[in-house]
């Protein structure tokens, strides 16, 4: 949920906000840490709940 929240924040930002670059960097670093720990993204949108 955290990465999804960061993505939503970036999608809804005003075009001239300088903080967006920092948020993008945080999201990339967080994703990198998760991947280094073996966590992979699960594409769940549109898939039946199991």
mmCIF file of C-alpha atoms in Angstrom:
data_model
loop_
_atom_site.group_PDB
_atom_site.id
_atom_site.type_symbol
_atom_site.label_atom_id
_atom_site.label_comp_id
_atom_site.label_asym_id
_atom_site.label_seq_id
_atom_site.Cartn_x
_atom_site.Cartn_y
_atom_site.Cartn_z
ATOM 1 C CA UNK A 1 0.000 0.000 0.000
ATOM 2 C CA UNK A 2 2.816 2.488 0.689
ATOM 3 C CA UNK A 3 4.171 2.371 -2.862
ATOM 4 C CA UNK A 4 0.633 2.650 -4.216
ATOM 5 C CA UNK A 5 0.060 5.712 -2.029
ATOM 6 C CA UNK A 6 3.276 7.318 -3.284
ATOM 7 C CA UNK A 7 2.252 6.632 -6.875
ATOM 8 C CA UNK A 8 -1.176 8.203 -6.297
ATOM 9 C CA UNK A 9 0.426 11.259 -4.702
ATOM 10 C CA UNK A 10 2.667 11.706 -7.736
ATOM 11 C CA UNK A 11 -0.202 11.237 -10.182
ATOM 12 C CA UNK A 12 -2.194 14.000 -8.485
ATOM 13 C CA UNK A 13 0.532 16.575 -7.895
ATOM 14 C CA UNK A 14 0.573 20.037 -9.433
ATOM 15 C CA UNK A 15 3.029 20.178 -12.339
ATOM 16 C CA UNK A 16 5.297 22.784 -10.735
ATOM 17 C CA UNK A 17 5.894 21.133 -7.343
ATOM 18 C CA UNK A 18 9.607 20.598 -6.671
ATOM 19 C CA UNK A 19 8.921 18.057 -3.903
ATOM 20 C CA UNK A 20 7.739 15.515 -6.483
ATOM 21 C CA UNK A 21 11.328 14.647 -7.448
ATOM 22 C CA UNK A 22 12.049 13.789 -3.831
ATOM 23 C CA UNK A 23 8.944 11.623 -3.594
ATOM 24 C CA UNK A 24 9.955 9.782 -6.782
ATOM 25 C CA UNK A 25 13.419 9.147 -5.324
ATOM 26 C CA UNK A 26 11.927 7.820 -2.079
ATOM 27 C CA UNK A 27 9.608 5.487 -4.014
ATOM 28 C CA UNK A 28 12.494 4.122 -6.126
ATOM 29 C CA UNK A 29 14.690 3.563 -3.055
ATOM 30 C CA UNK A 30 11.870 1.854 -1.174
ATOM 31 C CA UNK A 31 11.157 -0.419 -4.158
ATOM 32 C CA UNK A 32 14.869 -1.252 -4.398
ATOM 33 C CA UNK A 33 15.036 -2.185 -0.716
ATOM 34 C CA UNK A 34 11.979 -4.413 -1.022
ATOM 35 C CA UNK A 35 13.424 -6.148 -4.094
ATOM 36 C CA UNK A 36 16.762 -6.694 -2.331
ATOM 37 C CA UNK A 37 14.826 -8.501 0.408
ATOM 38 C CA UNK A 38 13.086 -10.741 -2.125
ATOM 39 C CA UNK A 39 9.737 -8.949 -2.125
ATOM 40 C CA UNK A 40 8.114 -8.876 -5.559
ATOM 41 C CA UNK A 41 5.173 -6.902 -6.868
ATOM 42 C CA UNK A 42 1.930 -8.829 -7.333
ATOM 43 C CA UNK A 43 -0.325 -7.608 -10.105
ATOM 44 C CA UNK A 44 -3.731 -7.945 -8.464
ATOM 45 C CA UNK A 45 -5.837 -5.348 -10.259
ATOM 46 C CA UNK A 46 -8.563 -7.015 -12.277
ATOM 47 C CA UNK A 47 -7.652 -10.466 -10.972
ATOM 48 C CA UNK A 48 -10.138 -12.645 -9.066
ATOM 49 C CA UNK A 49 -9.603 -12.702 -5.316
ATOM 50 C CA UNK A 50 -8.005 -15.954 -4.192
#
